[in-house]
mmCIF file of C-alpha atoms in Angstrom:
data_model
loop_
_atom_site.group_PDB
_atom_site.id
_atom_site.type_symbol
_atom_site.label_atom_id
_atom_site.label_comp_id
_atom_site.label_asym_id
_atom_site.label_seq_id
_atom_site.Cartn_x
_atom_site.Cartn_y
_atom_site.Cartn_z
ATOM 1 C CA UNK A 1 121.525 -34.720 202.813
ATOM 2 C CA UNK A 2 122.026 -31.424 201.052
ATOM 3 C CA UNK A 3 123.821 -28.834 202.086
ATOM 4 C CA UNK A 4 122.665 -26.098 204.106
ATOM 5 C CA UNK A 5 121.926 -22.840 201.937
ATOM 6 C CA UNK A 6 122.996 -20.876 204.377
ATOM 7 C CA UNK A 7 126.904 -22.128 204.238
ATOM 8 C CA UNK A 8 127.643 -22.822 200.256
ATOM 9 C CA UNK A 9 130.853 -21.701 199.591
ATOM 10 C CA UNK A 10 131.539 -18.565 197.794
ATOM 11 C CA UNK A 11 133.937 -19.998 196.004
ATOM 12 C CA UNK A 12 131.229 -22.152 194.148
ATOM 13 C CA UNK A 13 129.194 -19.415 193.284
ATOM 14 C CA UNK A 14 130.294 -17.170 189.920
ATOM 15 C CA UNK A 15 128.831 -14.025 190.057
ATOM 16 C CA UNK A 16 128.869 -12.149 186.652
ATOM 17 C CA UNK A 17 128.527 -8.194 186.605
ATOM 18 C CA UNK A 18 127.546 -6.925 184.030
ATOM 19 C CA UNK A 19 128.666 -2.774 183.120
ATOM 20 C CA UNK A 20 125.628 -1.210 180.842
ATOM 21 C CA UNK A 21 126.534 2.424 179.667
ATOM 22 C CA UNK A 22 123.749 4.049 178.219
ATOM 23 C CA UNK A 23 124.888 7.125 175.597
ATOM 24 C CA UNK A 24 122.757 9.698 175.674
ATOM 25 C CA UNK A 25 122.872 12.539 173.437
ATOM 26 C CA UNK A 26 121.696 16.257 174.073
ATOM 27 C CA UNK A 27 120.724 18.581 171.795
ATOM 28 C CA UNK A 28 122.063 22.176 172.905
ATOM 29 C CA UNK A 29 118.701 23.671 170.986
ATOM 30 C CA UNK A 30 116.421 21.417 173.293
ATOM 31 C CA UNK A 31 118.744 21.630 176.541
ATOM 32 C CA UNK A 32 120.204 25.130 176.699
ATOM 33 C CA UNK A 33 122.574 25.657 178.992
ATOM 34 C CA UNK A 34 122.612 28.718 181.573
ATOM 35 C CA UNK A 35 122.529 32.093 180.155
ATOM 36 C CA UNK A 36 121.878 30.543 176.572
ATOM 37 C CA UNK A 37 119.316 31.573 174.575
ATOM 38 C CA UNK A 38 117.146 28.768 172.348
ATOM 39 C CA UNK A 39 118.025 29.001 168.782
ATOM 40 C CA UNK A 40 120.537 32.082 169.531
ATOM 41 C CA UNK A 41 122.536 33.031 166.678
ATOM 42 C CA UNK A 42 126.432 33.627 167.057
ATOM 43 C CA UNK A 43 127.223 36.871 167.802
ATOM 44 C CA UNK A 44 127.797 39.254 165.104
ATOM 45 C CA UNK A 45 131.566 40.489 165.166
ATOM 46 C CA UNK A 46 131.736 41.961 161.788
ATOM 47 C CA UNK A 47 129.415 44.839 162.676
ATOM 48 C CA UNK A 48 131.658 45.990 165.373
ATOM 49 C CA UNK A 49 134.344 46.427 162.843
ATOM 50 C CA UNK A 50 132.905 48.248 159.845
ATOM 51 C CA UNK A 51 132.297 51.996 160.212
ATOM 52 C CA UNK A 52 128.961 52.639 159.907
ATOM 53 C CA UNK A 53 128.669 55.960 158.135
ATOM 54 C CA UNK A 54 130.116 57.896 155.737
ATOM 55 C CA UNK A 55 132.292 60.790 155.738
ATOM 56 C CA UNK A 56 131.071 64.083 153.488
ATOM 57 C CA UNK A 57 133.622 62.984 151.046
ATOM 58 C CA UNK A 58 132.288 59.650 150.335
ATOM 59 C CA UNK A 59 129.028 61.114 150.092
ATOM 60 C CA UNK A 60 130.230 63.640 147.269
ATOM 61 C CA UNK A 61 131.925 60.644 145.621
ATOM 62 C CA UNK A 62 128.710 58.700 145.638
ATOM 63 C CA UNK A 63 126.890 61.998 144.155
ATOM 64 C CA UNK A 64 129.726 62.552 141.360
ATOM 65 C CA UNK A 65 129.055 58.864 140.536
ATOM 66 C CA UNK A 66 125.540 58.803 140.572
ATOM 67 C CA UNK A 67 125.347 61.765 138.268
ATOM 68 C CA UNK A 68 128.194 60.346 135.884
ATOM 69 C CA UNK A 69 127.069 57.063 135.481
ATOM 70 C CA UNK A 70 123.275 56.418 136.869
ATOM 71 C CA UNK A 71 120.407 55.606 134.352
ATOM 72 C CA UNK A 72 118.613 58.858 136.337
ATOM 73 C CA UNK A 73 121.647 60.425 137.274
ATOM 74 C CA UNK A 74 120.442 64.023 138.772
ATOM 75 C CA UNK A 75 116.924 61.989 140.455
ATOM 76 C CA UNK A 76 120.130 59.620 142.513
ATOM 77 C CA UNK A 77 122.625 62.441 143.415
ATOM 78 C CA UNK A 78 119.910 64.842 144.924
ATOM 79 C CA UNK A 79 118.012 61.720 146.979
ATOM 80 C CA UNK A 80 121.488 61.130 148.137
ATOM 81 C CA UNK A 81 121.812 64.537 148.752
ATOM 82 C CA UNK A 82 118.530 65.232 150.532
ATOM 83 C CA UNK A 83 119.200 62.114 152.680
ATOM 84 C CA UNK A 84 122.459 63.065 153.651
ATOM 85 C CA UNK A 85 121.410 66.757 154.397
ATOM 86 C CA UNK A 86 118.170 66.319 156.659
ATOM 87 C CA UNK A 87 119.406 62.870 158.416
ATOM 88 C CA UNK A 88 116.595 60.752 156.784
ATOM 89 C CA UNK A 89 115.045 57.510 156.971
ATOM 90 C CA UNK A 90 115.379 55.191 153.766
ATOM 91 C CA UNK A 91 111.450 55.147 154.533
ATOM 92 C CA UNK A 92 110.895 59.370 155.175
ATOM 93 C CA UNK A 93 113.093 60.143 151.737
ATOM 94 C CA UNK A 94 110.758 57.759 149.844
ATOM 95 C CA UNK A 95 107.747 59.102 151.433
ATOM 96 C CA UNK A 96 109.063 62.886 150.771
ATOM 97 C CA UNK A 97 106.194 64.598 148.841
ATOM 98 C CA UNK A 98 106.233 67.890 147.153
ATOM 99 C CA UNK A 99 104.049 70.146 149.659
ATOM 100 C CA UNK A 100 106.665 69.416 152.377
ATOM 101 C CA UNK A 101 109.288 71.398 150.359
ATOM 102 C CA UNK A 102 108.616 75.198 150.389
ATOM 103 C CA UNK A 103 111.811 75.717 147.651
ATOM 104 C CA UNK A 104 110.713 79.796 147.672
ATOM 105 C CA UNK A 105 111.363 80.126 151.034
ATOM 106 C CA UNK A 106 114.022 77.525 151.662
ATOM 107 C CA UNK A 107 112.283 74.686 154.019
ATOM 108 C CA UNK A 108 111.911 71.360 154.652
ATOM 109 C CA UNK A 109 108.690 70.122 156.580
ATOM 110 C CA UNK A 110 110.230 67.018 157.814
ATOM 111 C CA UNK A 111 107.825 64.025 158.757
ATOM 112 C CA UNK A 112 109.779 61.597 161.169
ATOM 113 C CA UNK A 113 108.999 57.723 161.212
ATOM 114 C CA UNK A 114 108.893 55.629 164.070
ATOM 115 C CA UNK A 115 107.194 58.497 166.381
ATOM 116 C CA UNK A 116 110.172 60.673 165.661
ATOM 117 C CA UNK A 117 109.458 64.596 166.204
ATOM 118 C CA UNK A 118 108.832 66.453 163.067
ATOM 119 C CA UNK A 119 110.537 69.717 162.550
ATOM 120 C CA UNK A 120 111.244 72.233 160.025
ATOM 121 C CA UNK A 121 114.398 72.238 158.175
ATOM 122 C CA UNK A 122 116.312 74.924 155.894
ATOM 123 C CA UNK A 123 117.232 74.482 152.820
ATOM 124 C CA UNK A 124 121.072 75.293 151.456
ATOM 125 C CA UNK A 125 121.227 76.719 147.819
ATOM 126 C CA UNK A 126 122.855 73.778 146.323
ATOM 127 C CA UNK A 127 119.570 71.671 147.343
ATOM 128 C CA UNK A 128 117.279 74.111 145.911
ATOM 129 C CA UNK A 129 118.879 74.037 142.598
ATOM 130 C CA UNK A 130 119.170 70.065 142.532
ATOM 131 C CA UNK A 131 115.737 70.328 143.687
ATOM 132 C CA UNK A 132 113.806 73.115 141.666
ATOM 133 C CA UNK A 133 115.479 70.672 138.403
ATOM 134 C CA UNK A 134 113.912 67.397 139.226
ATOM 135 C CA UNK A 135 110.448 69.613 139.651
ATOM 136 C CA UNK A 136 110.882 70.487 136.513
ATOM 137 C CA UNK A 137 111.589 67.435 135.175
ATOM 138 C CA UNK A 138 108.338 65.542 136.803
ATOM 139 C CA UNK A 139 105.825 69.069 137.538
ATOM 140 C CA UNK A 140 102.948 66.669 137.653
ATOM 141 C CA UNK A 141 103.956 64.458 140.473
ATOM 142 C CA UNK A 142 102.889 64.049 144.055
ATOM 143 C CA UNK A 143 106.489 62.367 145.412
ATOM 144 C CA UNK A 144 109.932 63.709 145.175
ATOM 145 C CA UNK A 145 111.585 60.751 144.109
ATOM 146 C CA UNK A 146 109.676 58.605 141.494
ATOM 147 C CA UNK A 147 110.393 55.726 139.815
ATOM 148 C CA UNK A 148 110.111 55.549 135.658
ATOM 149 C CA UNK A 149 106.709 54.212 136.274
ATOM 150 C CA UNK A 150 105.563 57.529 137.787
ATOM 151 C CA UNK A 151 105.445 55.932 141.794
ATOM 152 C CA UNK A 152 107.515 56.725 144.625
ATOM 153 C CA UNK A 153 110.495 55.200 145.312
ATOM 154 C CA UNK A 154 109.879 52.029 147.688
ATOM 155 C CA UNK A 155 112.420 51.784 150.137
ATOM 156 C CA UNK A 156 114.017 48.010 148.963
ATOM 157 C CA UNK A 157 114.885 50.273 145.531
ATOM 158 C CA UNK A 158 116.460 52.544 147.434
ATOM 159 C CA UNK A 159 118.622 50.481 149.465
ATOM 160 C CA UNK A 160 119.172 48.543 145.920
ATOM 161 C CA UNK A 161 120.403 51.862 144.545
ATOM 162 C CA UNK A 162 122.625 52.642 147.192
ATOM 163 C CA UNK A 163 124.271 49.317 147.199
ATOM 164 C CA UNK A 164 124.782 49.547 143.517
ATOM 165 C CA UNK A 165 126.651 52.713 143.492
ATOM 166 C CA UNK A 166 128.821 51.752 146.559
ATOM 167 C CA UNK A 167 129.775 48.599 144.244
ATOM 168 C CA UNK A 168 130.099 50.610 141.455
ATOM 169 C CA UNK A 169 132.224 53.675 143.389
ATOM 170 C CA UNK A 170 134.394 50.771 144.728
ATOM 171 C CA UNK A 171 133.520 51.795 148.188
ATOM 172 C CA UNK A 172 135.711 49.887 150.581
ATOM 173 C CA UNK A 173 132.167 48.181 152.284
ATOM 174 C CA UNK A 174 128.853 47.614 151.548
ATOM 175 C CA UNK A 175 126.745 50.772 151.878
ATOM 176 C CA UNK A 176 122.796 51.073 153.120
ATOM 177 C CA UNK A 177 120.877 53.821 153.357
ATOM 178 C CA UNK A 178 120.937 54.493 157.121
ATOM 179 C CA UNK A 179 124.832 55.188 156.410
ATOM 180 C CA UNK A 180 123.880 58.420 155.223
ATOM 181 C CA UNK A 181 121.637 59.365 158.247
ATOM 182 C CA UNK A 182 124.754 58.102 160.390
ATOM 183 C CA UNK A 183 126.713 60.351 158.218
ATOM 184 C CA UNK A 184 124.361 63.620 159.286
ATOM 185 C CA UNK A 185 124.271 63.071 162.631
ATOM 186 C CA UNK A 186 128.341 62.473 162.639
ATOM 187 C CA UNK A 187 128.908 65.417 160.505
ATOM 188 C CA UNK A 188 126.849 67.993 162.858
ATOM 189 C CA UNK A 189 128.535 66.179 166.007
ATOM 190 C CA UNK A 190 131.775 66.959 165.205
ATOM 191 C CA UNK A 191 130.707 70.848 163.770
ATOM 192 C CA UNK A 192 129.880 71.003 167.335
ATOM 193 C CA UNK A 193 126.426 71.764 167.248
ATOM 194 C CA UNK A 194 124.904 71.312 170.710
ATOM 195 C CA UNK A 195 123.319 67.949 171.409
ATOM 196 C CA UNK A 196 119.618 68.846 172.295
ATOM 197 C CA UNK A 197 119.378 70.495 168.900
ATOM 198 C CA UNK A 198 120.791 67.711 166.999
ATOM 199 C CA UNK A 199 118.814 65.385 168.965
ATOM 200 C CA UNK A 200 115.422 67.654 167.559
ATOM 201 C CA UNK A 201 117.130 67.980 163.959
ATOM 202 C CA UNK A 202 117.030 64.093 163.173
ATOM 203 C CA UNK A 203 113.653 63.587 165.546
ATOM 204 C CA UNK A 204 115.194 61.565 168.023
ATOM 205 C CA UNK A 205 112.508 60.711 170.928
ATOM 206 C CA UNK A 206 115.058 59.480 172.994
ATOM 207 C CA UNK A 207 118.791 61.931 173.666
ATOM 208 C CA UNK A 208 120.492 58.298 173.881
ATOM 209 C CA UNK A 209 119.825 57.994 169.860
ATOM 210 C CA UNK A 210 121.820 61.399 169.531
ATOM 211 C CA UNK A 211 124.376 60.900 172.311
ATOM 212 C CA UNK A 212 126.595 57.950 170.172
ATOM 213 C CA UNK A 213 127.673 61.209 167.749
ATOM 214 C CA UNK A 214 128.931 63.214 170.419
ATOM 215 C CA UNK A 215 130.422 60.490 172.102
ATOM 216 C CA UNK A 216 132.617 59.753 168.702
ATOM 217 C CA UNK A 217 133.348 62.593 167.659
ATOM 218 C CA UNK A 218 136.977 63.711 167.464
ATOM 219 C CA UNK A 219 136.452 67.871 167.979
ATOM 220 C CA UNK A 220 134.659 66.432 171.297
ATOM 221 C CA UNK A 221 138.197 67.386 173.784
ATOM 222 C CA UNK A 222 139.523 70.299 171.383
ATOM 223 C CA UNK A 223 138.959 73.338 173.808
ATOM 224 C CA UNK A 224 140.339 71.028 176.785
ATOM 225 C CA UNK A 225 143.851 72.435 178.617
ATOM 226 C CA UNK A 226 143.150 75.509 176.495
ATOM 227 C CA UNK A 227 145.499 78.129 178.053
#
């Protein structure tokens, strides 16, 4: 008679386990984590290192350069110039046009992008000089700043031009354009011009924009513990 089920022995049973691991791999870009952005970039640490303006004698350097060794020497020193002076936009120097320059009375009509505020600039002698030249030298054209081809400037060229002549000036780090409205708002900052009017001089909607060059700059304590 068989045995009953219900008593076998354990000992005659073998019971085998068997351990199955599946591996499983996750891809960070299609399982972000907390607090993670998809596809987020690493952050960008060189940018809190390099200055990001230029002081007015790296601009004149630039200038002297420009003039001493640029195909259109005098055309690249005054854009420079006029940049640097009136706090523009790569894309407002490039869209300058002659009817915004009264050079008889010494003003600017500046056009802001990005729904800046315009306003109207004066003019310093040394601008009107540089300026009342490269009239001469193109009295038939609509722009300030023209190529050889008779157009305006386009704003890649410019930033080209700049980068060249930083290279070229052995300028410790790459330049760009915006360095030299950086420089303008910097340079005013630390003459101590009041912020409200410098916020109106480079078109600023919001006084935030204008605030980070009165923040930095070093004449900011002078009259402190004054006796």
């Amino acid at each position: 008679m068989p045995p009953d089920v219900n008593h076998w022995d354990a000992t005659a049973v073998t019971v085998q386990k068997r351990c199955i691991i599946f591996l499983v791999s996750f891809n960070s870009a299609e399982f972000p984590m907390p607090n993670q952005r998809r596809n987020a970039s690493p952050p960008n640490t060189v940018n809190r290192t390099v200055r990001k303006y230029l002081t007015a004698r790296e601009i004149e350097k630039l200038m002297d350069y420009a003039r001493k060794h640029s195909r259109y020497g005098h055309r690249d020193a005054t854009m420079i110039l006029v940049t640097y002076r009136h706090g523009l936009r790569a894309s407002e120097v490039c869209d300058l046009q002659w009817h915004q320059v009264e050079l008889d009375h010494g003003r600017m009509h500046v056009r802001r992008a990005k729904n800046g505020t315009p306003s109207v600039h004066p003019i310093r002698g040394d601008e009107i000089r540089s300026l009342r030249k490269l009239r001469r030298e193109s009295p038939n054209e609509a722009y300030v700043f023209v190529t050889e081809r008779g157009g305006p400037m386009s704003t890649i060229g410019f930033h080209h031009l700049i980068q060249r002549l930083g290279k070229a000036a052995r300028m410790p780090f790459l330049l760009h354009p915006h360095m030299l409205r950086h420089a303008c708002g910097y340079k005013l900052a630390n003459d101590g011009h009041d912020t409200r009017a410098l916020q109106h001089y480079l078109g600023h909607k919001n006084i935030q924009h204008t605030v980070r060059y009165t923040e930095l700059s070093p004449d900011r304590f002078r009259d402190f513990w004054r006796n």
